[in-house]
Tab-separated table of C-alpha atoms and ligand atoms in Angstrom:
chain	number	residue	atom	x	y	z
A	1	UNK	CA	6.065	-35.291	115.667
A	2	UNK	CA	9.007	-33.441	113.677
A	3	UNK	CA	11.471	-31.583	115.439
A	4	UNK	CA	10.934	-28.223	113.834
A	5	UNK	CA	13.771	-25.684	114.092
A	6	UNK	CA	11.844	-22.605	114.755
A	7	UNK	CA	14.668	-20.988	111.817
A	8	UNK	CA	12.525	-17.534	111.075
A	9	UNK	CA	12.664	-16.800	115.107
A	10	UNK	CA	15.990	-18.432	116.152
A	11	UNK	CA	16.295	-18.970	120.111
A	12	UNK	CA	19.687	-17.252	118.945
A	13	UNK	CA	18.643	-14.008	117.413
A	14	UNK	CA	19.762	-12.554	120.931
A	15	UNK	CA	22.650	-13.372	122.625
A	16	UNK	CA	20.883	-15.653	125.933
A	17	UNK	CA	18.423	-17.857	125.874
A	18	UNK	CA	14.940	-17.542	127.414
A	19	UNK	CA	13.897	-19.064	130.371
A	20	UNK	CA	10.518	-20.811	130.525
A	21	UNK	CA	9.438	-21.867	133.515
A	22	UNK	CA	6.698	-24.215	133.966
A	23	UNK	CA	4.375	-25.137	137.129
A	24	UNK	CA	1.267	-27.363	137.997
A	25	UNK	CA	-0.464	-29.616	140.280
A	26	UNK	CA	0.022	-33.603	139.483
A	27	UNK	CA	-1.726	-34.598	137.020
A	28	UNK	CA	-2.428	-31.505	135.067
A	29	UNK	CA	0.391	-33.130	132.182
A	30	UNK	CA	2.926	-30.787	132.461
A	31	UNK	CA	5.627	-33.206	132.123
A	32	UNK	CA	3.581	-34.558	128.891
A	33	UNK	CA	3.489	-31.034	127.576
A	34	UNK	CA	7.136	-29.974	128.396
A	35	UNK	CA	8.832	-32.925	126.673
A	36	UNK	CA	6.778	-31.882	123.404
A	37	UNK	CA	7.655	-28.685	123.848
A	38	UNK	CA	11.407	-29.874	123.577
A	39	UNK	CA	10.983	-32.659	120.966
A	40	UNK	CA	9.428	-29.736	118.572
A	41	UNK	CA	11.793	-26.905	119.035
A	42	UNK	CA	15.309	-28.239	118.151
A	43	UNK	CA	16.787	-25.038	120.282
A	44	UNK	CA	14.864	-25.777	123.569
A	45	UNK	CA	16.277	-27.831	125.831
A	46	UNK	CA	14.974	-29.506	128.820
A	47	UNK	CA	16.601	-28.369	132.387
A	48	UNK	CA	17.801	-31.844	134.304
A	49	UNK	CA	16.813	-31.482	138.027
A	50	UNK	CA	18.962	-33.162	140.974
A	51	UNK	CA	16.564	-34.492	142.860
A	52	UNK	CA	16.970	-37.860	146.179
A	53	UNK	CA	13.324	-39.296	144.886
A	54	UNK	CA	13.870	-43.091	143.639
A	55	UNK	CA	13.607	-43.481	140.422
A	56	UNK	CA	9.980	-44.569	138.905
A	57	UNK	CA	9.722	-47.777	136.468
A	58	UNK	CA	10.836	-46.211	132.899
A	59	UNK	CA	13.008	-43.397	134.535
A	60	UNK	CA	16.629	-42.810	133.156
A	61	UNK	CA	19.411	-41.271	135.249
A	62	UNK	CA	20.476	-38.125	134.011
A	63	UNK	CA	17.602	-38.172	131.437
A	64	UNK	CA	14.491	-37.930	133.345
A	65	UNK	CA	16.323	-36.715	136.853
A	66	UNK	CA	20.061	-36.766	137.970
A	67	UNK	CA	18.934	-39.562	141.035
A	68	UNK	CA	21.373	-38.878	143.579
A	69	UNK	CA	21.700	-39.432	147.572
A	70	UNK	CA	20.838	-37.128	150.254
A	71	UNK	CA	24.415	-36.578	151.083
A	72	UNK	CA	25.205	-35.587	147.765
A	73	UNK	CA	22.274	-32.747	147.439
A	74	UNK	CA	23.368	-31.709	150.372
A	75	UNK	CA	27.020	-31.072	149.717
A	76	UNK	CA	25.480	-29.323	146.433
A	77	UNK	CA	23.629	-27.295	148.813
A	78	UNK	CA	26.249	-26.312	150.955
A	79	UNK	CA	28.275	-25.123	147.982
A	80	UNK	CA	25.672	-22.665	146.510
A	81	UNK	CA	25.079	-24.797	143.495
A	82	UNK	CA	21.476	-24.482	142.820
A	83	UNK	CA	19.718	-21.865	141.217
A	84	UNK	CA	16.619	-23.029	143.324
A	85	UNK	CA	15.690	-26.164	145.464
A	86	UNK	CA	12.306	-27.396	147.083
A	87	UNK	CA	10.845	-30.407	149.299
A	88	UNK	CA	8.097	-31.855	147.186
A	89	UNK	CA	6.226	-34.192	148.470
A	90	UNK	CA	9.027	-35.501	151.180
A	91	UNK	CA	11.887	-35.489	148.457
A	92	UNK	CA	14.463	-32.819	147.172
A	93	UNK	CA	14.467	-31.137	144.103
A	94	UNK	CA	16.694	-28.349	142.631
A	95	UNK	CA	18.307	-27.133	139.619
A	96	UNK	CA	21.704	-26.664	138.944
A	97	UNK	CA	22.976	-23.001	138.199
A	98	UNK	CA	25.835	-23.707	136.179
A	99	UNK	CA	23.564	-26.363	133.873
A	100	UNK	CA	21.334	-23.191	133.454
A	101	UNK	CA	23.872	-20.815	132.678
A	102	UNK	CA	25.556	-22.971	130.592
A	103	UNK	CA	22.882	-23.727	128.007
A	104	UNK	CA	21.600	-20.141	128.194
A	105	UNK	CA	24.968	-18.661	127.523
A	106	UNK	CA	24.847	-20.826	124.312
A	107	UNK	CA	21.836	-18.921	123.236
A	108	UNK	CA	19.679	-22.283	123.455
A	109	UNK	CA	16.224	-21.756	125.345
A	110	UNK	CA	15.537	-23.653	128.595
A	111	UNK	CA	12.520	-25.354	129.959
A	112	UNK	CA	12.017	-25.629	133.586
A	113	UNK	CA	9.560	-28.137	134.845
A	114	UNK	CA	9.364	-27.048	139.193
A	115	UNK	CA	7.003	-26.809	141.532
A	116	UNK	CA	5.639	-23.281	142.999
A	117	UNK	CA	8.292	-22.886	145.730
A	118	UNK	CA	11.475	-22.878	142.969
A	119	UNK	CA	9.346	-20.878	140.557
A	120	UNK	CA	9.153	-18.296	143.461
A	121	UNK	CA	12.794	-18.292	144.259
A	122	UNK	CA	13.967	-17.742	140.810
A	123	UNK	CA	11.801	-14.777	140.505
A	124	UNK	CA	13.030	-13.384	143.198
A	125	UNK	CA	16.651	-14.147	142.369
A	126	UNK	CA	16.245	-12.635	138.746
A	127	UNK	CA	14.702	-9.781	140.598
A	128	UNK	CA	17.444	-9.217	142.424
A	129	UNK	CA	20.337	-9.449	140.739
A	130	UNK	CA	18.401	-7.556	137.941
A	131	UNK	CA	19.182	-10.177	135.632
A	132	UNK	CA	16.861	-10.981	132.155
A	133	UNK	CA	13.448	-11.846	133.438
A	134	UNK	CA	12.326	-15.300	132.971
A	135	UNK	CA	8.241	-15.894	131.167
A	136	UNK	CA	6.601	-17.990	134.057
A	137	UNK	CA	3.538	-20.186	132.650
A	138	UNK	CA	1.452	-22.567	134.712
A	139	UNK	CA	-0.992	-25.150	133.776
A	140	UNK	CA	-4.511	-26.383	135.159
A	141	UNK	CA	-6.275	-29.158	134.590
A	142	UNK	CA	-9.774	-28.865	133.374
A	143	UNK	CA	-11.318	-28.993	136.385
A	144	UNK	CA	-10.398	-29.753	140.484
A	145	UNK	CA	-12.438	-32.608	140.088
A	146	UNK	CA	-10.090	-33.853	136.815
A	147	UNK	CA	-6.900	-33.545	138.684
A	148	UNK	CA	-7.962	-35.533	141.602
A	149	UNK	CA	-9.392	-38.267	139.209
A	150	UNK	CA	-5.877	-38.163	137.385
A	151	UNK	CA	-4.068	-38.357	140.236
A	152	UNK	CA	-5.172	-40.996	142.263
A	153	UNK	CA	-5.303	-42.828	138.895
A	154	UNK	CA	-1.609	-42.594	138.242
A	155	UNK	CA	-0.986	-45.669	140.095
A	156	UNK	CA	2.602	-45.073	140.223
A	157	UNK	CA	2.638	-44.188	143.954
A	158	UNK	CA	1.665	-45.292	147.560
A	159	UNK	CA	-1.760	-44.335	149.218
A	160	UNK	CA	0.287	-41.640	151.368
A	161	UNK	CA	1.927	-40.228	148.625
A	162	UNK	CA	-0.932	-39.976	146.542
A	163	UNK	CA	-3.129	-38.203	149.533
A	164	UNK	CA	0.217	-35.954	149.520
A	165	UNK	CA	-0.358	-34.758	146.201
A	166	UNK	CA	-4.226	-33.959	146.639
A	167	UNK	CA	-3.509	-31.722	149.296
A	168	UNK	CA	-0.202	-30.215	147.519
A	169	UNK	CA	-2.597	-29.856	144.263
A	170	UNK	CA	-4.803	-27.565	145.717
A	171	UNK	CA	-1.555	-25.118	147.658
A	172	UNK	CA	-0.288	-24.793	143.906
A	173	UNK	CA	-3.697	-24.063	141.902
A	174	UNK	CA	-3.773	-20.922	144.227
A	175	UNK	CA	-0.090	-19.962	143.026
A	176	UNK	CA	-1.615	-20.072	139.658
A	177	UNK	CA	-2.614	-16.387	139.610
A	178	UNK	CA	1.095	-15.138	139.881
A	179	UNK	CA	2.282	-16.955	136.900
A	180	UNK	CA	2.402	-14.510	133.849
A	181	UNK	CA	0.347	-17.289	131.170
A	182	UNK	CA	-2.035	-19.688	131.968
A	183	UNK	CA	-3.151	-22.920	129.966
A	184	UNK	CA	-6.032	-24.757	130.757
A	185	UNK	CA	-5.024	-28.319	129.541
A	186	UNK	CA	-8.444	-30.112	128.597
A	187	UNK	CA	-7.015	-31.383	125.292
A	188	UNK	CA	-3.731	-31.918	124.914
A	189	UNK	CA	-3.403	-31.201	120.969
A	190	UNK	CA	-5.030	-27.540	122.525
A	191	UNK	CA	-2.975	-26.647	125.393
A	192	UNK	CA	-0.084	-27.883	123.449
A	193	UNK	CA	-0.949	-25.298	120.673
A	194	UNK	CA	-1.008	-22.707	123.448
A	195	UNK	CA	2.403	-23.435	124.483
A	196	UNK	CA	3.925	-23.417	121.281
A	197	UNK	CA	2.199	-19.621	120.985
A	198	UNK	CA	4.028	-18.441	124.079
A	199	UNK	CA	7.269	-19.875	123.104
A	200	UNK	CA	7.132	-18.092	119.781
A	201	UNK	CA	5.379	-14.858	121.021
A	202	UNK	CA	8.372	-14.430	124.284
A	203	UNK	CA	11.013	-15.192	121.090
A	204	UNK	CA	9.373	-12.530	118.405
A	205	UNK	CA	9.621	-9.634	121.571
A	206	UNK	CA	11.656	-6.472	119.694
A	207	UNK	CA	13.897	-6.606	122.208
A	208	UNK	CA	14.788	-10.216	121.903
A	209	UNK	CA	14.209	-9.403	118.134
A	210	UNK	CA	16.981	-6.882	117.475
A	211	UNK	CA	19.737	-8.436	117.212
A	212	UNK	CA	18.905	-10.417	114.196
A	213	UNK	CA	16.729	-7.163	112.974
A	214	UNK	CA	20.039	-4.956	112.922
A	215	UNK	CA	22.615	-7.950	111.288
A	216	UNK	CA	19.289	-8.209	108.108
A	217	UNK	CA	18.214	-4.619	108.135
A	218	UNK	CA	21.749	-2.455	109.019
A	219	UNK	CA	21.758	-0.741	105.670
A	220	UNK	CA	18.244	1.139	106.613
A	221	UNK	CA	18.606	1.380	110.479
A	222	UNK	CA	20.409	3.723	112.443
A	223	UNK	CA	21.275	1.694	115.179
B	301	5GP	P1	7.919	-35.838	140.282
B	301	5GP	O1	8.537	-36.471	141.476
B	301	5GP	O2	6.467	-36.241	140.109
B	301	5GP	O3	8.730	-36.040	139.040
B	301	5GP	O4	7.913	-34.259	140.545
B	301	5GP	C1	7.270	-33.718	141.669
B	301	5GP	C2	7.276	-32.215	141.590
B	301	5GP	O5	8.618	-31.723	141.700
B	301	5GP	C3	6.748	-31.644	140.276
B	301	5GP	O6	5.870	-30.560	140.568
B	301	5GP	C4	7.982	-31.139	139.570
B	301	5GP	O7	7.693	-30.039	138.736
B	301	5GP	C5	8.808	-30.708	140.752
B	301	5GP	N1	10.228	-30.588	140.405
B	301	5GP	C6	10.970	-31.341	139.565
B	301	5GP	N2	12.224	-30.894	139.484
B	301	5GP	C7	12.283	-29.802	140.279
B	301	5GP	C8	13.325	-28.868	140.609
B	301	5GP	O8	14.461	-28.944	140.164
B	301	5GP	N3	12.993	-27.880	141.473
B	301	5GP	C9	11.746	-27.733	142.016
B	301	5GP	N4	11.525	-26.715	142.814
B	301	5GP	N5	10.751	-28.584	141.720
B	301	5GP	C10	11.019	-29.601	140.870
Protein backbone atom coordinates (compact mmCIF):
# COMPACT_ATOMS: atom_id res chain seq x y z
CA UNK A 1 0.00 0.00 0.00
CA UNK A 2 1.32 3.73 -0.61
CA UNK A 3 1.88 5.91 2.14
CA UNK A 4 -0.48 8.68 1.18
CA UNK A 5 0.10 12.10 2.78
CA UNK A 6 -3.39 13.10 3.48
CA UNK A 7 -1.92 16.91 1.90
CA UNK A 8 -5.66 18.56 1.30
CA UNK A 9 -6.43 17.80 5.26
CA UNK A 10 -2.94 18.09 6.87
CA UNK A 11 -2.78 16.49 10.54
CA UNK A 12 -1.11 20.10 10.80
CA UNK A 13 -3.79 22.47 9.74
CA UNK A 14 -4.20 22.98 13.65
CA UNK A 15 -1.63 23.41 15.91
CA UNK A 16 -1.91 19.57 18.00
CA UNK A 17 -2.42 16.55 16.77
CA UNK A 18 -5.47 14.29 17.25
CA UNK A 19 -5.62 11.54 19.39
CA UNK A 20 -7.15 8.27 18.18
CA UNK A 21 -7.63 5.84 20.44
CA UNK A 22 -8.32 2.38 19.57
CA UNK A 23 -9.87 -0.71 21.65
CA UNK A 24 -10.96 -4.43 21.09
CA UNK A 25 -11.12 -7.89 22.24
CA UNK A 26 -8.17 -10.33 20.81
CA UNK A 27 -8.64 -11.22 17.79
CA UNK A 28 -10.92 -8.62 16.41
CA UNK A 29 -7.43 -7.26 14.20
CA UNK A 30 -6.97 -4.16 15.69
CA UNK A 31 -3.33 -4.34 15.66
CA UNK A 32 -3.73 -5.40 11.77
CA UNK A 33 -5.88 -2.35 11.25
CA UNK A 34 -3.81 0.22 13.30
CA UNK A 35 -0.47 -0.45 11.57
CA UNK A 36 -2.38 0.30 8.14
CA UNK A 37 -3.75 3.04 9.47
CA UNK A 38 -0.08 4.36 10.07
CA UNK A 39 1.61 2.92 6.93
CA UNK A 40 -1.18 5.07 4.85
CA UNK A 41 -1.17 8.37 6.56
CA UNK A 42 2.47 9.65 6.49
CA UNK A 43 1.39 12.15 9.58
CA UNK A 44 0.03 9.38 11.93
CA UNK A 45 2.18 7.86 14.03
CA UNK A 46 1.91 4.84 16.09
CA UNK A 47 2.09 5.38 20.13
CA UNK A 48 5.00 2.79 21.54
CA UNK A 49 3.63 1.22 24.81
CA UNK A 50 6.04 0.16 27.84
CA UNK A 51 4.83 -2.84 28.62
CA UNK A 52 6.91 -6.28 31.13
CA UNK A 53 5.13 -8.97 28.56
CA UNK A 54 8.05 -11.09 26.77
CA UNK A 55 8.42 -10.42 23.61
CA UNK A 56 6.46 -12.76 20.90
CA UNK A 57 8.52 -14.48 17.88
CA UNK A 58 8.76 -11.44 15.20
CA UNK A 59 8.51 -8.67 17.95
CA UNK A 60 11.08 -5.71 17.85
CA UNK A 61 12.05 -3.71 20.93
CA UNK A 62 11.03 -0.32 20.75
CA UNK A 63 9.10 -1.09 17.49
CA UNK A 64 6.35 -3.32 18.41
CA UNK A 65 6.65 -2.58 22.48
CA UNK A 66 9.45 -0.90 24.60
CA UNK A 67 10.02 -4.69 26.55
CA UNK A 68 11.22 -3.67 29.78
CA UNK A 69 11.41 -5.28 33.49
CA UNK A 70 9.02 -4.96 36.22
CA UNK A 71 11.36 -2.82 38.15
CA UNK A 72 11.69 -0.48 35.49
CA UNK A 73 7.68 0.11 34.92
CA UNK A 74 7.57 0.50 38.20
CA UNK A 75 10.06 3.26 38.79
CA UNK A 76 8.11 4.83 35.64
CA UNK A 77 5.17 4.50 37.74
CA UNK A 78 6.36 5.97 40.71
CA UNK A 79 7.48 9.03 38.77
CA UNK A 80 4.08 9.92 37.15
CA UNK A 81 5.27 9.02 33.72
CA UNK A 82 2.35 7.46 32.10
CA UNK A 83 -0.48 8.98 30.64
CA UNK A 84 -2.36 5.64 31.45
CA UNK A 85 -1.33 2.02 32.53
CA UNK A 86 -3.34 -1.36 32.79
CA UNK A 87 -2.81 -5.21 33.80
CA UNK A 88 -3.81 -7.12 30.73
CA UNK A 89 -3.92 -10.37 30.89
CA UNK A 90 -1.22 -10.71 33.97
CA UNK A 91 1.26 -8.15 32.27
CA UNK A 92 1.71 -4.25 32.38
CA UNK A 93 0.98 -1.93 29.86
CA UNK A 94 1.10 1.92 29.72
CA UNK A 95 1.89 4.78 27.63
CA UNK A 96 4.29 7.28 28.10
CA UNK A 97 3.06 11.01 28.53
CA UNK A 98 5.92 12.78 27.34
CA UNK A 99 6.06 10.30 23.97
CA UNK A 100 2.39 11.57 23.59
CA UNK A 101 2.95 15.05 24.10
CA UNK A 102 5.81 15.10 22.20
CA UNK A 103 4.48 13.91 18.84
CA UNK A 104 1.23 15.82 19.39
CA UNK A 105 2.97 19.06 20.06
CA UNK A 106 4.56 18.47 16.57
CA UNK A 107 1.15 18.58 15.08
CA UNK A 108 1.57 14.76 13.96
CA UNK A 109 -1.62 12.56 14.82
CA UNK A 110 -1.30 9.63 17.26
CA UNK A 111 -2.70 6.18 17.30
CA UNK A 112 -3.29 4.44 20.48
CA UNK A 113 -3.75 0.74 20.41
CA UNK A 114 -5.02 -0.05 24.64
CA UNK A 115 -7.24 -2.00 26.18
CA UNK A 116 -10.65 -0.63 27.88
CA UNK A 117 -9.13 0.23 31.29
CA UNK A 118 -6.39 2.98 29.65
CA UNK A 119 -9.04 4.11 27.19
CA UNK A 120 -11.11 4.94 30.38
CA UNK A 121 -8.38 6.72 32.19
CA UNK A 122 -7.46 8.98 29.43
CA UNK A 123 -10.96 10.09 29.13
CA UNK A 124 -11.16 10.90 32.29
CA UNK A 125 -7.80 12.66 32.42
CA UNK A 126 -8.69 14.81 29.23
CA UNK A 127 -11.86 15.45 31.11
CA UNK A 128 -10.29 16.79 33.73
CA UNK A 129 -7.73 18.82 32.95
CA UNK A 130 -10.13 20.12 30.17
CA UNK A 131 -7.64 19.38 27.70
CA UNK A 132 -8.58 18.67 23.61
CA UNK A 133 -10.80 15.65 23.63
CA UNK A 134 -9.46 12.59 22.14
CA UNK A 135 -12.06 10.46 19.14
CA UNK A 136 -12.31 6.97 20.92
CA UNK A 137 -13.16 4.08 18.26
CA UNK A 138 -13.49 0.40 19.07
CA UNK A 139 -13.66 -2.59 16.95
CA UNK A 140 -15.75 -5.98 16.95
CA UNK A 141 -15.32 -8.86 15.33
CA UNK A 142 -18.08 -10.19 13.23
CA UNK A 143 -19.50 -12.19 15.56
CA UNK A 144 -18.73 -13.66 19.50
CA UNK A 145 -18.48 -16.81 17.94
CA UNK A 146 -15.55 -15.30 15.31
CA UNK A 147 -13.47 -13.91 18.05
CA UNK A 148 -13.34 -17.01 20.05
CA UNK A 149 -12.49 -19.05 16.83
CA UNK A 150 -9.65 -16.36 16.18
CA UNK A 151 -8.42 -16.47 19.33
CA UNK A 152 -7.83 -19.77 20.35
CA UNK A 153 -6.44 -20.06 16.78
CA UNK A 154 -3.67 -17.58 17.30
CA UNK A 155 -1.45 -20.17 18.58
CA UNK A 156 0.94 -17.75 19.87
CA UNK A 157 0.03 -18.35 23.55
CA UNK A 158 -0.40 -20.97 26.40
CA UNK A 159 -3.82 -22.75 27.14
CA UNK A 160 -4.14 -20.31 30.31
CA UNK A 161 -3.48 -17.38 28.52
CA UNK A 162 -5.63 -18.09 25.79
CA UNK A 163 -8.75 -19.02 28.31
CA UNK A 164 -7.57 -15.44 29.75
CA UNK A 165 -8.42 -13.73 26.73
CA UNK A 166 -11.96 -15.46 26.17
CA UNK A 167 -13.08 -14.29 29.33
CA UNK A 168 -11.28 -10.68 28.95
CA UNK A 169 -13.03 -10.64 25.29
CA UNK A 170 -16.32 -10.66 26.48
CA UNK A 171 -15.54 -7.66 29.75
CA UNK A 172 -14.38 -5.41 26.68
CA UNK A 173 -17.26 -6.10 23.97
CA UNK A 174 -19.53 -4.58 26.77
CA UNK A 175 -17.16 -1.37 26.93
CA UNK A 176 -17.93 -1.15 23.31
CA UNK A 177 -21.00 1.07 23.74
CA UNK A 178 -18.95 4.00 25.34
CA UNK A 179 -16.59 4.33 22.53
CA UNK A 180 -17.71 7.29 20.22
CA UNK A 181 -17.28 4.96 16.54
CA UNK A 182 -17.70 1.55 16.09
CA UNK A 183 -16.34 -0.82 13.22
CA UNK A 184 -17.49 -4.10 12.74
CA UNK A 185 -14.36 -5.79 11.16
CA UNK A 186 -15.78 -8.73 8.90
CA UNK A 187 -13.54 -7.75 5.97
CA UNK A 188 -10.63 -6.17 6.47
CA UNK A 189 -10.42 -4.09 3.03
CA UNK A 190 -14.13 -2.79 4.77
CA UNK A 191 -13.40 -1.95 8.23
CA UNK A 192 -10.19 -0.58 7.01
CA UNK A 193 -12.19 1.83 4.70
CA UNK A 194 -14.15 2.79 7.81
CA UNK A 195 -11.16 3.81 9.62
CA UNK A 196 -9.67 5.78 7.08
CA UNK A 197 -13.35 7.76 7.09
CA UNK A 198 -12.99 8.61 10.76
CA UNK A 199 -9.49 9.70 10.50
CA UNK A 200 -10.37 12.10 7.73
CA UNK A 201 -13.88 13.12 9.05
CA UNK A 202 -12.17 14.00 13.06
CA UNK A 203 -9.32 16.02 10.69
CA UNK A 204 -11.99 18.02 8.26
CA UNK A 205 -13.93 19.24 11.89
CA UNK A 206 -14.15 23.41 11.39
CA UNK A 207 -12.59 23.71 14.37
CA UNK A 208 -9.61 21.60 13.59
CA UNK A 209 -10.18 23.18 10.07
CA UNK A 210 -9.55 26.87 10.79
CA UNK A 211 -6.42 27.34 11.03
CA UNK A 212 -5.51 26.42 7.56
CA UNK A 213 -9.11 28.06 6.46
CA UNK A 214 -7.93 31.60 7.84
CA UNK A 215 -3.89 31.37 6.45
CA UNK A 216 -5.98 30.39 2.45
CA UNK A 217 -9.06 32.47 2.91
CA UNK A 218 -7.77 35.79 5.22
CA UNK A 219 -8.50 38.23 2.45
CA UNK A 220 -12.49 37.34 2.70
CA UNK A 221 -12.75 36.39 6.46
CA UNK A 222 -13.03 38.49 9.31
CA UNK A 223 -11.37 36.52 11.69
P1 LIG B 1 -0.75 -7.84 23.40
O1 LIG B 1 0.01 -8.37 24.57
O2 LIG B 1 -1.60 -8.90 22.73
O3 LIG B 1 0.13 -7.10 22.44
O4 LIG B 1 -1.77 -6.75 23.97
C1 LIG B 1 -2.72 -7.09 24.95
C2 LIG B 1 -3.65 -5.93 25.19
O5 LIG B 1 -2.93 -4.84 25.79
C3 LIG B 1 -4.28 -5.34 23.93
O6 LIG B 1 -5.67 -5.13 24.17
C4 LIG B 1 -3.57 -4.03 23.73
O7 LIG B 1 -4.40 -3.08 23.10
C5 LIG B 1 -3.32 -3.64 25.17
N1 LIG B 1 -2.26 -2.63 25.29
C6 LIG B 1 -1.13 -2.49 24.56
N2 LIG B 1 -0.44 -1.42 24.95
C7 LIG B 1 -1.16 -0.84 25.93
C8 LIG B 1 -0.97 0.33 26.74
O8 LIG B 1 0.00 1.07 26.64
N3 LIG B 1 -1.93 0.59 27.65
C9 LIG B 1 -3.04 -0.19 27.83
N4 LIG B 1 -3.93 0.18 28.72
N5 LIG B 1 -3.25 -1.29 27.08
C10 LIG B 1 -2.32 -1.61 26.16
Amino acid sequence: MNKTKDSRQPATGNSKGILFIVSAPSGAGKTTLCRMAVDYFSDLRHSISYTTRPSREGEKNSIDYHFVSQQFFQKMLNNAEFLEWAEVHGNRYGTSRNDINALLEKGLDIILDIDVQGARQVKQRLLANSEQPAVFIFILPPSLKVCEERIKTRGKDSPEVIAGRLENARTEIRESIKYDFIIINDNLEDAFERLKSIILAERSRRERMMGEVKRIYSEVLDL
